[in-house]
Structure formats: structure tokens, C-alpha cells
Short mmCIF file of C-alpha atoms in Angstrom, two decimals:
data_model
loop_
_atom_site.label_atom_id
_atom_site.label_comp_id
_atom_site.label_asym_id
_atom_site.label_seq_id
_atom_site.Cartn_x
_atom_site.Cartn_y
_atom_site.Cartn_z
CA MET R 1 -15.80 16.66 -27.03
CA ASN R 2 -12.01 16.17 -28.59
CA LYS R 3 -9.87 18.74 -25.96
CA PRO R 4 -7.36 16.06 -24.03
CA ILE R 5 -8.12 14.99 -19.06
CA GLY R 6 -5.12 16.81 -17.69
CA VAL R 7 -3.52 14.38 -14.77
CA ILE R 8 -0.87 16.21 -12.45
CA ASP R 9 0.74 13.92 -9.90
CA SER R 10 3.75 13.63 -7.94
CA GLY R 11 5.67 11.75 -9.20
CA VAL R 12 5.05 8.25 -12.06
CA GLY R 13 2.65 6.50 -9.20
CA GLY R 14 -0.58 9.05 -11.51
CA LEU R 15 0.65 6.49 -14.31
CA THR R 16 -1.76 3.36 -12.53
CA VAL R 17 -4.50 6.28 -12.68
CA VAL R 18 -3.33 7.27 -16.97
CA HIS R 19 -3.17 3.57 -17.30
CA GLU R 20 -6.62 3.34 -16.04
CA LEU R 21 -7.50 5.77 -17.95
CA MET R 22 -6.73 4.58 -21.39
CA ARG R 23 -7.97 1.50 -20.47
CA GLN R 24 -10.79 2.82 -19.51
CA LEU R 25 -11.74 5.70 -21.47
CA PRO R 26 -9.72 4.51 -24.70
CA LYS R 27 -11.43 7.26 -26.99
CA GLU R 28 -9.59 10.19 -24.37
CA ARG R 29 -5.95 12.22 -25.44
CA LEU R 30 -4.05 12.65 -21.73
CA VAL R 31 -1.83 14.98 -21.12
CA TYR R 32 0.45 14.33 -17.23
CA LEU R 33 2.29 16.55 -15.80
CA GLY R 34 4.90 14.54 -12.76
CA ASP R 35 6.31 16.24 -10.85
CA THR R 36 9.17 14.13 -10.12
CA LEU R 37 11.81 15.95 -9.53
CA ARG R 38 9.97 17.22 -6.17
CA CYS R 39 8.45 13.68 -5.81
CA PRO R 40 7.33 12.44 -2.41
CA TYR R 41 4.88 14.82 -1.60
CA GLY R 42 3.80 12.74 1.09
CA PRO R 43 6.16 14.48 3.52
CA ARG R 44 6.18 18.05 3.07
CA THR R 45 3.73 20.60 4.22
CA ALA R 46 0.26 21.71 3.42
CA GLU R 47 1.03 25.05 2.25
CA GLU R 48 3.97 23.34 -0.22
CA VAL R 49 2.07 20.39 -1.35
CA ARG R 50 -0.04 23.50 -2.32
CA ARG R 51 2.08 26.03 -3.61
CA PHE R 52 3.60 23.21 -5.69
CA THR R 53 0.07 21.90 -7.04
CA TRP R 54 -0.74 25.48 -8.63
CA GLU R 55 1.97 25.27 -10.20
CA MET R 56 1.19 21.89 -12.01
CA VAL R 57 -1.96 23.45 -12.96
CA ASP R 58 -1.06 26.42 -14.21
CA PHE R 59 1.06 24.73 -16.67
CA LEU R 60 -1.64 22.45 -17.71
CA LEU R 61 -4.77 24.75 -18.14
CA THR R 62 -2.64 26.04 -21.38
CA LYS R 63 -2.82 22.63 -22.73
CA ASN R 64 -6.08 23.68 -23.44
CA ILE R 65 -7.75 21.10 -20.45
CA LYS R 66 -11.65 20.19 -20.14
CA LEU R 67 -11.22 18.16 -16.83
CA LEU R 68 -8.72 17.34 -14.38
CA VAL R 69 -7.62 15.15 -12.19
CA VAL R 70 -5.05 15.21 -9.15
CA ALA R 71 -3.92 11.63 -9.66
CA CYS R 72 -2.28 12.16 -5.89
CA ASN R 73 -4.00 11.37 -2.63
CA THR R 74 -1.90 13.81 -1.21
CA ALA R 75 -2.55 16.99 -3.20
CA THR R 76 -5.37 15.70 -3.51
CA ALA R 77 -6.25 15.86 0.26
CA TYR R 78 -4.98 19.28 0.13
CA THR R 79 -5.90 21.17 -2.41
CA LEU R 80 -9.34 19.58 -4.22
CA ALA R 81 -12.15 21.58 -2.71
CA GLU R 82 -10.11 24.92 -3.23
CA LEU R 83 -9.46 23.72 -6.99
CA GLN R 84 -13.03 22.26 -7.48
CA GLU R 85 -14.16 26.23 -6.34
CA LYS R 86 -11.45 28.13 -8.48
CA LEU R 87 -11.43 26.08 -12.03
CA SER R 88 -13.92 26.30 -13.55
CA ILE R 89 -13.15 22.26 -15.24
CA PRO R 90 -14.33 19.62 -13.64
CA VAL R 91 -11.67 18.78 -10.79
CA ILE R 92 -11.36 14.28 -9.58
CA GLY R 93 -9.64 13.91 -6.72
CA VAL R 94 -8.26 10.11 -6.03
CA ILE R 95 -10.15 10.28 -2.62
CA GLN R 96 -13.31 10.73 -3.44
CA PRO R 97 -13.94 7.77 -5.70
CA GLY R 98 -11.39 5.56 -3.35
CA ALA R 99 -13.90 5.70 -0.22
CA ARG R 100 -16.87 5.40 -2.62
CA ALA R 101 -15.88 1.78 -3.94
CA ALA R 102 -15.39 1.17 -0.14
CA ILE R 103 -18.50 1.60 0.66
CA LYS R 104 -19.26 -0.31 -2.02
CA PHE R 105 -17.23 -3.26 -1.33
CA THR R 106 -17.05 -3.90 2.33
CA THR R 107 -20.04 -6.03 4.26
CA ASN R 108 -18.97 -5.53 7.75
CA ASN R 109 -18.08 -1.68 7.51
CA HIS R 110 -14.75 -2.55 8.22
CA VAL R 111 -11.96 -0.26 5.88
CA GLY R 112 -8.58 0.08 6.80
CA ILE R 113 -6.55 2.90 4.76
CA ILE R 114 -3.01 2.79 3.52
CA GLY R 115 -1.47 6.28 2.07
CA THR R 116 1.61 8.82 2.54
CA GLU R 117 1.98 10.91 5.96
CA GLY R 118 0.77 13.32 4.34
CA THR R 119 -2.57 11.54 3.59
CA ILE R 120 -3.09 9.75 7.02
CA ARG R 121 -2.13 12.73 8.28
CA SER R 122 -5.17 15.41 6.52
CA ASN R 123 -7.56 12.29 7.71
CA ALA R 124 -9.27 12.73 4.17
CA TYR R 125 -10.42 9.36 3.79
CA LEU R 126 -11.81 9.06 6.91
CA ASP R 127 -13.75 12.69 6.16
CA ALA R 128 -14.68 11.03 3.16
CA LEU R 129 -16.29 7.97 4.08
CA HIS R 130 -18.18 9.53 7.08
CA THR R 131 -19.88 12.11 4.50
CA ILE R 132 -21.34 9.10 2.98
CA LYS R 133 -21.34 6.78 6.38
CA SER R 134 -20.86 7.52 9.92
CA ASP R 135 -21.62 4.11 10.55
CA ILE R 136 -17.56 2.93 8.45
CA ASP R 137 -15.23 1.52 11.22
CA VAL R 138 -11.83 2.72 10.18
CA TYR R 139 -8.08 2.12 10.27
CA ALA R 140 -5.69 4.11 8.62
CA LEU R 141 -1.40 3.99 8.66
CA ALA R 142 0.86 5.76 6.99
CA CYS R 143 3.20 3.73 5.07
CA PRO R 144 6.00 5.67 3.93
CA ALA R 145 8.55 3.36 2.79
CA PHE R 146 6.50 2.98 -0.25
CA VAL R 147 6.17 5.72 -2.63
CA PRO R 148 10.53 5.57 -2.38
CA MET R 149 10.88 1.79 -2.75
CA VAL R 150 8.04 2.55 -6.35
CA GLU R 151 9.84 5.47 -7.39
CA LYS R 152 12.89 3.48 -7.46
CA GLY R 153 11.68 0.32 -9.58
CA ILE R 154 11.32 -2.07 -6.56
CA LEU R 155 8.18 -2.96 -7.27
CA SER R 156 7.64 -7.24 -6.10
CA GLY R 157 10.97 -9.85 -5.06
CA ASP R 158 11.76 -10.71 -0.98
CA TYR R 159 13.04 -7.52 -0.34
CA ALA R 160 9.74 -5.68 -1.51
CA LEU R 161 7.83 -8.03 0.78
CA ASP R 162 10.18 -7.96 3.86
CA ILE R 163 9.49 -4.52 3.60
CA ILE R 164 6.20 -5.09 2.95
CA ALA R 165 4.75 -7.45 5.82
CA GLN R 166 6.47 -5.28 8.40
CA THR R 167 4.63 -2.06 6.95
CA LEU R 168 1.67 -3.52 7.47
CA LEU R 169 2.40 -5.60 10.93
CA PRO R 170 -0.21 -3.39 13.24
CA LEU R 171 -2.75 -3.59 10.76
CA LYS R 172 -3.21 -7.05 12.72
CA GLN R 173 -5.03 -5.25 15.43
CA PHE R 174 -7.63 -4.29 12.80
CA SER R 175 -7.99 -8.05 11.30
CA ASN R 176 -12.02 -8.37 11.02
CA MET R 177 -11.08 -4.77 8.03
CA ASP R 178 -12.72 -7.05 4.34
CA THR R 179 -11.22 -3.46 2.44
CA LEU R 180 -8.52 -2.29 2.47
CA ILE R 181 -7.97 0.93 0.44
CA LEU R 182 -4.75 1.49 -1.30
CA GLY R 183 -4.62 5.36 -0.47
CA CYS R 184 -2.29 6.28 -2.46
CA THR R 185 -1.21 6.25 -6.62
CA HIS R 186 1.95 4.66 -5.74
CA TYR R 187 0.17 1.36 -4.22
CA PRO R 188 -1.69 -0.40 -6.78
CA LEU R 189 2.12 -0.69 -7.75
CA LEU R 190 2.61 -3.56 -5.29
CA LYS R 191 -0.58 -5.12 -5.28
CA ASP R 192 0.46 -8.20 -5.63
CA VAL R 193 3.34 -8.48 -3.25
CA ILE R 194 0.23 -6.00 -0.09
CA GLN R 195 -2.60 -8.35 -1.16
CA GLU R 196 -0.04 -11.82 -0.66
CA VAL R 197 0.45 -10.10 3.14
CA VAL R 198 -3.13 -9.18 4.26
CA GLY R 199 -4.76 -12.29 3.02
CA SER R 200 -7.46 -12.99 -0.11
CA GLN R 201 -10.17 -12.32 2.60
CA VAL R 202 -9.59 -8.66 2.24
CA THR R 203 -10.30 -6.64 -1.38
CA LEU R 204 -8.47 -4.27 -2.55
CA ILE R 205 -9.33 -0.90 -3.37
CA SER R 206 -7.46 0.87 -6.31
CA SER R 207 -8.45 4.17 -6.57
CA SER R 208 -6.88 4.94 -9.49
CA GLU R 209 -8.58 2.03 -11.22
CA GLU R 210 -11.75 4.17 -9.27
CA THR R 211 -11.08 7.11 -10.39
CA ALA R 212 -10.72 6.47 -13.75
CA ARG R 213 -13.91 4.39 -13.41
CA GLU R 214 -15.04 8.67 -12.18
CA THR R 215 -13.78 10.56 -14.76
CA SER R 216 -16.14 8.37 -17.29
CA THR R 217 -18.99 8.58 -14.93
CA ILE R 218 -18.37 12.18 -15.49
CA LEU R 219 -16.91 13.01 -18.60
CA GLU R 220 -20.35 11.83 -19.90
CA LEU R 221 -22.78 13.84 -17.46
CA GLN R 222 -21.02 16.51 -18.09
CA GLN R 223 -21.83 15.55 -22.18
CA MET R 224 -17.45 15.49 -22.28
CA LEU R 225 -17.03 11.83 -23.79
CA ASN R 226 -14.91 12.42 -27.10
CA GLU R 227 -16.52 10.18 -29.68
CA GLU R 228 -14.44 9.82 -32.02
CA ASN R 229 -12.02 7.53 -32.98
CA GLU R 230 -9.44 8.49 -33.60
CA GLN R 231 -5.74 7.79 -32.84
CA CYS R 232 -4.22 9.62 -29.52
CA ASN R 233 -1.56 11.36 -28.93
CA HIS R 234 -0.88 12.02 -25.68
CA GLN R 235 1.86 14.08 -23.79
CA PHE R 236 3.95 13.54 -20.55
CA TYR R 237 5.30 15.83 -18.96
CA THR R 238 8.57 15.16 -16.08
CA THR R 239 9.93 18.01 -14.57
CA GLY R 240 12.53 15.43 -13.66
CA ASP R 241 14.90 13.41 -15.58
CA VAL R 242 13.34 12.64 -18.95
CA GLU R 243 15.48 8.29 -19.06
CA ILE R 244 14.58 8.15 -15.67
CA PHE R 245 11.23 8.82 -16.15
CA THR R 246 10.92 7.37 -18.97
CA SER R 247 11.90 4.68 -18.05
CA LEU R 248 9.72 4.10 -15.28
CA THR R 249 7.18 4.58 -17.42
CA ASN R 250 8.08 1.07 -19.76
CA ARG R 251 7.99 -1.20 -16.53
CA ILE R 252 4.74 0.30 -14.79
CA PHE R 253 3.27 -0.41 -18.59
CA ASN R 254 5.35 -2.77 -19.72
CA SER R 255 3.38 -3.83 -22.24
CA SER R 256 0.05 -4.10 -20.86
CA ILE R 257 -1.22 -1.00 -22.90
CA ASP R 258 -0.57 -0.55 -26.80
CA ASN R 259 -0.54 3.11 -27.55
CA LEU R 260 2.31 4.00 -25.19
CA LYS R 261 3.86 4.48 -28.14
CA SER R 262 1.94 6.69 -28.89
CA VAL R 263 2.88 8.88 -26.04
CA SER R 264 5.72 12.03 -25.77
CA ILE R 265 7.43 12.51 -23.56
CA GLU R 266 9.12 15.82 -22.36
CA LYS R 267 10.91 17.73 -19.56
CA VAL R 268 9.46 20.25 -18.13
CA VAL R 269 10.15 23.56 -15.27
CA ILE R 270 7.70 24.91 -14.37
CA MET P 1 -29.41 19.02 0.27
CA ASN P 2 -31.89 17.29 2.08
CA LYS P 3 -33.91 17.16 -0.48
CA PRO P 4 -35.24 13.31 -1.68
CA ILE P 5 -33.76 11.29 -4.27
CA GLY P 6 -37.10 10.44 -6.96
CA VAL P 7 -36.38 6.11 -8.07
CA ILE P 8 -39.02 4.86 -11.04
CA ASP P 9 -39.26 1.48 -11.40
CA SER P 10 -42.37 -0.59 -13.33
CA GLY P 11 -42.51 -3.07 -10.47
CA VAL P 12 -40.09 -3.58 -7.54
CA GLY P 13 -36.99 -4.78 -9.71
CA GLY P 14 -35.92 -0.85 -8.76
CA LEU P 15 -36.13 -1.71 -5.54
CA THR P 16 -33.04 -2.97 -5.89
CA VAL P 17 -31.44 0.14 -6.65
CA VAL P 18 -32.58 1.17 -3.30
CA HIS P 19 -31.59 -1.40 -1.16
CA GLU P 20 -28.14 0.08 -2.46
CA LEU P 21 -29.04 3.43 -2.05
CA MET P 22 -29.96 2.74 1.29
CA ARG P 23 -26.89 0.02 2.51
CA GLN P 24 -24.02 2.77 -0.37
CA LEU P 25 -26.28 6.36 0.89
CA PRO P 26 -27.86 6.01 4.53
CA LYS P 27 -28.19 10.09 4.70
CA GLU P 28 -30.05 10.24 1.69
CA ARG P 29 -34.30 9.97 1.56
CA LEU P 30 -36.09 8.37 -0.49
CA VAL P 31 -39.16 8.64 -2.61
CA TYR P 32 -39.92 5.26 -4.26
CA LEU P 33 -42.31 4.77 -6.82
CA GLY P 34 -42.83 1.54 -9.02
CA ASP P 35 -45.89 1.34 -11.48
CA THR P 36 -46.72 -1.70 -10.48
CA LEU P 37 -50.11 -2.36 -12.01
CA ARG P 38 -48.82 -2.13 -15.38
CA CYS P 39 -45.60 -4.29 -15.11
CA PRO P 40 -43.89 -5.68 -17.14
CA TYR P 41 -42.71 -2.52 -19.36
CA GLY P 42 -40.08 -5.28 -21.13
CA PRO P 43 -42.67 -6.56 -24.12
CA ARG P 44 -44.12 -2.52 -24.22
CA THR P 45 -43.44 -0.46 -26.69
CA ALA P 46 -41.16 2.71 -27.09
CA GLU P 47 -44.34 5.01 -27.46
CA GLU P 48 -45.73 2.88 -24.05
CA VAL P 49 -42.65 2.83 -21.93
CA ARG P 50 -42.21 6.65 -22.39
CA ARG P 51 -46.25 7.95 -21.81
CA PHE P 52 -45.29 5.30 -18.84
CA THR P 53 -42.15 6.59 -17.91
CA TRP P 54 -43.55 10.42 -17.78
CA GLU P 55 -46.28 9.97 -15.47
CA MET P 56 -44.31 8.58 -13.47
CA VAL P 57 -41.84 11.48 -13.69
CA ASP P 58 -44.67 13.96 -13.45
CA PHE P 59 -45.88 12.71 -10.15
CA LEU P 60 -42.42 12.37 -8.15
CA LEU P 61 -42.07 15.75 -9.22
CA THR P 62 -44.33 16.70 -6.93
CA LYS P 63 -42.08 15.47 -3.52
CA ASN P 64 -39.89 17.67 -4.64
CA ILE P 65 -36.49 14.93 -5.94
CA LYS P 66 -33.23 16.39 -6.15
CA LEU P 67 -31.96 14.24 -8.31
CA LEU P 68 -33.92 11.36 -10.34
CA VAL P 69 -32.85 7.80 -11.21
CA VAL P 70 -35.11 5.57 -13.83
CA ALA P 71 -34.17 2.42 -11.97
CA CYS P 72 -35.86 0.80 -14.77
CA ASN P 73 -33.53 -0.88 -18.07
CA THR P 74 -36.29 -0.67 -20.25
CA ALA P 75 -37.25 2.87 -19.36
CA THR P 76 -33.55 4.11 -18.93
CA ALA P 77 -33.00 2.79 -22.98
CA TYR P 78 -36.13 4.71 -24.54
CA THR P 79 -36.84 7.82 -21.97
CA LEU P 80 -33.08 8.52 -20.10
CA ALA P 81 -31.83 10.85 -23.13
CA GLU P 82 -35.08 12.91 -23.26
CA LEU P 83 -35.56 13.12 -19.37
CA GLN P 84 -31.36 14.48 -19.18
CA GLU P 85 -33.06 17.43 -21.96
CA LYS P 86 -35.58 18.27 -20.70
CA LEU P 87 -35.39 17.82 -16.72
CA SER P 88 -33.67 20.12 -14.52
CA ILE P 89 -32.45 18.24 -12.23
CA PRO P 90 -29.99 15.24 -12.53
CA VAL P 91 -31.51 11.99 -14.18
CA ILE P 92 -29.48 8.17 -13.90
CA GLY P 93 -30.14 5.57 -15.69
CA VAL P 94 -29.20 2.05 -14.96
CA ILE P 95 -27.85 1.30 -18.44
CA GLN P 96 -24.43 3.78 -18.45
CA PRO P 97 -23.23 2.27 -14.99
CA GLY P 98 -23.49 -1.49 -15.53
CA ALA P 99 -21.50 -0.67 -18.57
CA ARG P 100 -18.72 1.27 -17.57
CA ALA P 101 -18.17 -1.19 -14.35
CA ALA P 102 -18.05 -3.92 -17.48
CA ILE P 103 -15.96 -2.07 -18.88
CA LYS P 104 -13.17 -1.30 -16.13
CA PHE P 105 -13.67 -5.52 -14.79
CA THR P 106 -13.46 -7.12 -18.03
CA THR P 107 -9.85 -8.32 -19.01
CA ASN P 108 -10.35 -10.04 -22.53
CA ASN P 109 -13.42 -7.38 -23.51
CA HIS P 110 -15.94 -9.94 -23.98
CA VAL P 111 -19.33 -8.35 -22.02
CA GLY P 112 -22.35 -10.42 -21.99
CA ILE P 113 -25.55 -8.48 -20.99
CA ILE P 114 -28.77 -9.85 -20.46
CA GLY P 115 -32.24 -8.08 -20.07
CA THR P 116 -36.12 -7.32 -20.86
CA GLU P 117 -36.67 -7.14 -24.84
CA GLY P 118 -37.26 -4.22 -25.15
CA THR P 119 -33.65 -3.86 -23.45
CA ILE P 120 -32.21 -5.73 -25.40
CA ARG P 121 -33.48 -4.39 -27.78
CA SER P 122 -32.73 -1.41 -27.90
CA ASN P 123 -29.21 -2.20 -29.47
CA ALA P 124 -28.92 0.59 -25.18
CA TYR P 125 -26.19 -1.54 -23.86
CA LEU P 126 -23.78 -1.68 -26.70
CA ASP P 127 -24.70 1.48 -27.45
CA ALA P 128 -23.10 2.80 -24.08
CA LEU P 129 -20.40 0.29 -24.41
CA HIS P 130 -19.53 1.51 -27.86
CA THR P 131 -20.12 4.69 -27.11
CA ILE P 132 -17.15 4.63 -24.66
CA LYS P 133 -14.70 1.50 -26.26
CA SER P 134 -15.25 0.12 -29.42
CA ASP P 135 -13.59 -3.02 -29.46
CA ILE P 136 -16.12 -4.47 -26.71
CA ASP P 137 -16.88 -7.67 -28.35
CA VAL P 138 -20.85 -8.19 -26.87
CA TYR P 139 -23.45 -10.60 -26.94
CA ALA P 140 -27.07 -9.70 -25.74
CA LEU P 141 -29.56 -11.73 -24.52
CA ALA P 142 -33.49 -11.40 -23.98
CA CYS P 143 -34.40 -13.38 -20.58
CA PRO P 144 -38.34 -12.39 -21.04
CA ALA P 145 -39.28 -15.70 -17.84
CA PHE P 146 -37.21 -13.70 -15.62
CA VAL P 147 -39.38 -10.52 -14.04
CA PRO P 148 -42.48 -12.55 -14.31
CA MET P 149 -40.58 -14.71 -12.38
CA VAL P 150 -39.63 -12.57 -9.63
CA GLU P 151 -42.40 -10.44 -9.26
CA LYS P 152 -44.43 -13.58 -7.85
CA GLY P 153 -41.37 -13.62 -5.10
CA ILE P 154 -39.34 -16.60 -6.98
CA LEU P 155 -35.92 -16.50 -6.15
CA SER P 156 -34.32 -20.11 -5.90
CA GLY P 157 -35.70 -23.31 -5.93
CA ASP P 158 -35.24 -26.13 -8.32
CA TYR P 159 -37.80 -23.95 -10.73
CA ALA P 160 -36.13 -20.93 -10.59
CA LEU P 161 -32.68 -23.04 -11.10
CA ASP P 162 -34.45 -24.79 -14.22
CA ILE P 163 -35.64 -21.71 -16.24
CA ILE P 164 -33.01 -20.43 -15.59
CA ALA P 165 -30.45 -23.03 -17.42
CA GLN P 166 -32.85 -22.60 -19.51
CA THR P 167 -33.02 -19.24 -20.75
CA LEU P 168 -29.71 -18.75 -20.25
CA LEU P 169 -28.23 -21.71 -22.95
CA PRO P 170 -27.51 -20.03 -25.83
CA LEU P 171 -24.24 -17.96 -23.69
CA LYS P 172 -22.80 -21.27 -24.22
CA GLN P 173 -21.62 -20.54 -27.55
CA PHE P 174 -20.39 -17.19 -25.92
CA SER P 175 -17.86 -19.21 -23.91
CA ASN P 176 -15.64 -16.54 -23.50
CA MET P 177 -17.10 -14.37 -21.51
CA ASP P 178 -15.79 -12.59 -18.36
CA THR P 179 -18.24 -10.48 -17.80
CA LEU P 180 -22.05 -10.30 -17.60
CA ILE P 181 -24.45 -7.19 -16.72
CA LEU P 182 -27.35 -7.88 -15.51
CA GLY P 183 -28.80 -5.34 -17.87
CA CYS P 184 -32.25 -5.86 -15.45
CA THR P 185 -33.22 -4.76 -12.27
CA HIS P 186 -34.83 -7.05 -10.84
CA TYR P 187 -31.99 -10.28 -11.68
CA PRO P 188 -29.47 -9.06 -9.22
CA LEU P 189 -32.44 -10.50 -7.08
CA LEU P 190 -31.76 -13.65 -9.11
CA LYS P 191 -28.23 -13.38 -8.41
CA ASP P 192 -27.34 -16.39 -6.84
CA VAL P 193 -28.21 -18.60 -9.51
CA ILE P 194 -27.46 -16.97 -12.13
CA GLN P 195 -23.92 -17.49 -10.79
CA GLU P 196 -24.64 -21.25 -10.58
CA VAL P 197 -25.47 -21.41 -14.37
CA VAL P 198 -23.00 -19.75 -15.91
CA GLY P 199 -19.34 -20.17 -13.55
CA SER P 200 -17.20 -18.48 -11.29
CA GLN P 201 -15.25 -17.33 -14.22
CA VAL P 202 -17.82 -14.93 -15.09
CA THR P 203 -18.08 -11.59 -12.95
CA LEU P 204 -21.93 -10.43 -13.12
CA ILE P 205 -22.59 -6.87 -12.80
CA SER P 206 -25.18 -6.03 -10.63
CA SER P 207 -26.73 -2.43 -12.47
CA SER P 208 -28.36 -1.64 -9.36
CA GLU P 209 -25.30 -1.34 -7.04
CA GLU P 210 -23.46 0.37 -10.09
CA THR P 211 -25.94 2.77 -10.42
CA ALA P 212 -26.18 3.47 -6.42
CA ARG P 213 -22.45 4.41 -6.84
CA GLU P 214 -22.72 6.51 -9.21
CA THR P 215 -26.07 8.58 -7.70
CA SER P 216 -23.86 9.40 -5.06
CA THR P 217 -20.72 10.39 -7.21
CA ILE P 218 -22.64 12.19 -8.71
CA LEU P 219 -24.45 13.84 -5.77
CA GLU P 220 -21.23 14.92 -4.77
CA LEU P 221 -20.19 16.73 -7.88
CA GLN P 222 -23.09 18.83 -7.55
CA GLN P 223 -22.56 19.86 -3.64
CA MET P 224 -25.92 18.11 -3.29
CA LEU P 225 -24.74 14.81 -0.70
CA ASN P 226 -26.53 15.18 2.57
CA GLU P 227 -24.47 15.22 5.37
CA GLU P 228 -27.36 15.69 8.63
CA ASN P 229 -27.27 12.17 10.01
CA GLU P 230 -31.03 11.88 10.73
CA GLN P 231 -33.49 9.55 10.46
CA CYS P 232 -34.45 9.44 7.54
CA ASN P 233 -38.03 8.40 6.17
CA HIS P 234 -38.72 6.61 2.47
CA GLN P 235 -41.54 7.19 1.30
CA PHE P 236 -42.53 3.93 -1.63
CA TYR P 237 -46.10 4.16 -3.97
CA THR P 238 -46.93 1.70 -6.07
CA THR P 239 -49.36 1.68 -8.68
CA GLY P 240 -51.02 -2.30 -7.37
CA ASP P 241 -51.50 -3.62 -4.92
CA VAL P 242 -50.81 -2.39 -1.55
CA GLU P 243 -50.09 -5.45 0.10
CA ILE P 244 -48.69 -7.39 -2.13
CA PHE P 245 -46.48 -4.95 -2.97
CA THR P 246 -45.23 -4.34 0.74
CA SER P 247 -44.98 -8.83 1.40
CA LEU P 248 -42.52 -8.32 -2.23
CA THR P 249 -40.58 -5.87 -1.08
CA ASN P 250 -40.25 -6.85 2.66
CA ARG P 251 -39.27 -11.04 0.50
CA ILE P 252 -36.61 -8.55 -1.37
CA PHE P 253 -34.85 -6.62 1.59
CA ASN P 254 -35.66 -8.95 3.85
CA SER P 255 -33.59 -8.14 7.27
CA SER P 256 -30.74 -6.89 5.01
CA ILE P 257 -31.88 -2.81 5.25
CA ASP P 258 -32.86 -1.47 9.30
CA ASN P 259 -34.73 1.57 8.09
CA LEU P 260 -36.52 -0.60 6.27
CA LYS P 261 -39.19 0.16 9.52
CA SER P 262 -39.15 3.31 8.29
CA VAL P 263 -41.48 3.17 4.63
CA SER P 264 -44.37 4.33 4.33
CA ILE P 265 -45.96 2.19 1.45
CA GLU P 266 -48.83 3.98 0.12
CA LYS P 267 -50.70 2.99 -3.61
CA VAL P 268 -51.50 5.72 -5.64
CA VAL P 269 -53.17 6.63 -9.13
CA ILE P 270 -51.27 8.24 -11.56
#
């Protein structure tokens, strides 16, 4: 099916999901909308997150999408159930795929979760894990400094290491954790530094990689895969400044994705 | 939804999928049927495999299952599309989940596949990979000695190492492979020896683990998860000798699954 997949995020974090969708589903066309103007969503109220998310969804529905990926953990936590109920297309959030991957990877059932204040406060990961498996022991930690750091393009170096090490100190209380969910789509961009801080004995789960994987599963189940191997012309939209968005996009993708040259980026008012 | 998940296999290999379903979906009740009497399916004709598979499916449909897992790569290769078309419940095979996991894990797009003669001859993995991503370079190798070895309970030791090393010799031609799909549900039982032979630089993909993971995804999407946390009473059926089946089941599960004590095993004629 040659319709595009729609992807929404509060800013540029969702591009880590886009990166994985391009890698794992290279025949699929993507339409992305990042609400960079109003990012971050983490500290906002549930009502605000819900309203902004619906504005993004309404915009993408005009693009004739076949499936919607909510590539923002905060938006997933507050709106997934409602979107799944009201939309006639499949809607995939980033929380359940990460939770399922953690259940697969953990061997001692001690799972850490890091995310925005909104995501952690919502208990959405805890609920997702315990709905499936009750005896998972969870330690959840909000990391409010990480999203602004990524949106500024600070992804490594001494400053990032220092902030991350300070923020993750409370995780030391949970020293037998063998799996840590990166419960925010911005965090895969800090993966190397986070791994350095928590140690190599901890498996990091990227909700971005896992969400792309489950998108593939669901597209196949619903017989919606695009089997034609044509050039994909992806469309990216931002509610904020196009130049800043473009520069961050280039930094995030580096040169690792060939077909980034087939992306058009436009500013949009929603 | 408190109906059971049905699982079919040519013998005991599918129990590796059962093991993962119990671990990743501990609230779900399972009904398993292993066609031990007519195992292995690998060398049989497509027509025979199809007929035997339908006989197993017809038996499990009488158990009011909510979802069917075809936990045998050979049966998946020859019957999945037909089962998906004709049954009104979701049907999950073991090939597509392994293919998707390989696409996620490989970084150089060089993927090896080992399986039974039937699975390899069917090109089902190649098709599953290339439907999603055309530029995956694949080397497929049939390993006819492995299933009979596992069904005899030979899972490690010098004899197993010798057979596996000899069988996998042709893979040396494909020396830059970074991912190897264990394309038979018996093979996870030989995982340690296979890893020793191919080296630690190769990621082994267990179709059993990945199929359990996707079963979880699809149950949630279809709102079919069993959210009650009650004692599961699993039912295992075999077309062969119950004592041999029980002894192999114990050997496969070891003591790693607590709720194996809640399993009843019966012989059945289909």
C-alpha cells in the first residue's frame, strides 16, 4: 500500500524513530511533523499535551496516512488510548514497544525507566509492563535536563557526561537493574554517554528502534506494507524555525541515511 | 481475554516458543500440540506438510483458541498465507518475526539463515527479508542433522559440537555475516554450541524469542491480552509417546519455568 506512514513528535526526538523506520522499512514513505515551536511537552499538563497532539494528528490526516506513529513518549502516555479509539487507522505509541522489548531482554526482572517528567508521572511504562508481567521490579526516574540538551544539539562531550552522570545518580540505588528503557525518543541520541554512565552490564532499550520494529509487524499483519521498491519522497514539517530544524536533522542523521536527500522540510502552522 | 493461545509444531522444537511465551506473556494460557509421531517435517513434501498442519489446526480449533502460533518454520513456510486467509483468528508464523529482528540487528546487511531443508528450499526467509528490505545480502544453509539430534535430546557435548561445526562449514564463505537467523524452533536448544562455532561477533536471532515478542504486540493491538493474573493451566498434546515427550519437555525447560508444574500432557490421535 503506497500511502505514507505519519509520525508526530513534540520536536526533533521523533527523528530517531524516523531514522529507524527508514532503516528497517526502507520502502515506506514518511510524513513527519515536529511541534518544535511548543517543545518540550514533558513539563506540560495532560490537557495541553492532548490538545497539541490532536492538532498534529489533524494536520497529518490531511496527508492520507495509512498508520500513525506517536513518536513522543509524553504524547503516547496521555493520548494513545484516545487516538486508538477514535482513529480508523492503526496507531502505534512508543511506550508499549519499549516495555515489550524490556520484558524480552531482562533476565532478572529488574528494569529501569528514564523519561520526561510527564512520562514518568503518568506511570505509563509501569502500567505497560505490569499489564503483561506483574513481577517486573521497576525504578522510574525523570530526567528533565535531557530534552533541552538534545534540542540544543549537545549530544556528547564533558558537559553532557556531567549532566547525565548527575541526573542518573539515583539509579545507583537500583544497582541490580539489567535493563534500562530510554523512555523518550530524544534519549537514543545520548545513548553512548548513558551507556558509559550506567555500565556495559545494562542493556539499553531504545523505544525508537522497537517502535520501528513493531510498525513493521503491524503493517504486515494488516497487509499494508509497501512492496514496491521505488524512491521514497519523505516530507518533514516543523512548527518552528526551518533552519534550526534542518541543522538538527542533519546532526541527528549524520550521513548514516542515504535517502535523507529525498526529504523536503517545510514550516507549517497548525 | 481469557481464551488460550494455540501453538502447533512438528515435535518438541515449538516448546522453545512456548518457553518464551510463558516468560514474555506469563498471564496467557497455552494449548500446545506437537506432531512428534510424524516429526521431522523438514524432508517432507509441501503437500504432506500442509495436510499435517491442517490436521493440527483443526484439533486446536476445538480448544477455542484466540490466536494461533505456527511454531514450526517448515509449516510456516508452506501454510502461513493459507492459514491467515482461511482462519478468523490471528495467525503468527515464526519466519517473519525472525526476519524483522534480523533487519533490526544487522548493521552491514549480511544475514545468514540456517533451517531445515524444507524451510531453506521454500525461500521463505529470503522472501520475508526482501519484501521489507531489498538490499539484504543472504546466505541460506540447510542443516538436516540438527532436528533429529535435538529430538534425541543431544543438546551439547563433543558429538553435538562436531556435527554443528561440520554442518556450518559452508558459512565460512560468508565471513562478513553479522547476524544469523536460527530458522528452526529446535535450534535455540543448540544456541550455545552454534555461537561457539560461528563466533561472538555474530548475533544469533532466535525465531522463538521473536515470535513470542510479536505475539505480545498483536495480542495488544487486537485487545486480546489476558489481564487477569490467575494461575495458568497449560495443556500440552503430543501425537507420539507421552513419556518421551515429557522427558524431552523437562530437559528443554529444565527448571527455568516455574509454571511447568501446571502443565498437563496427553497423547492425542489427529
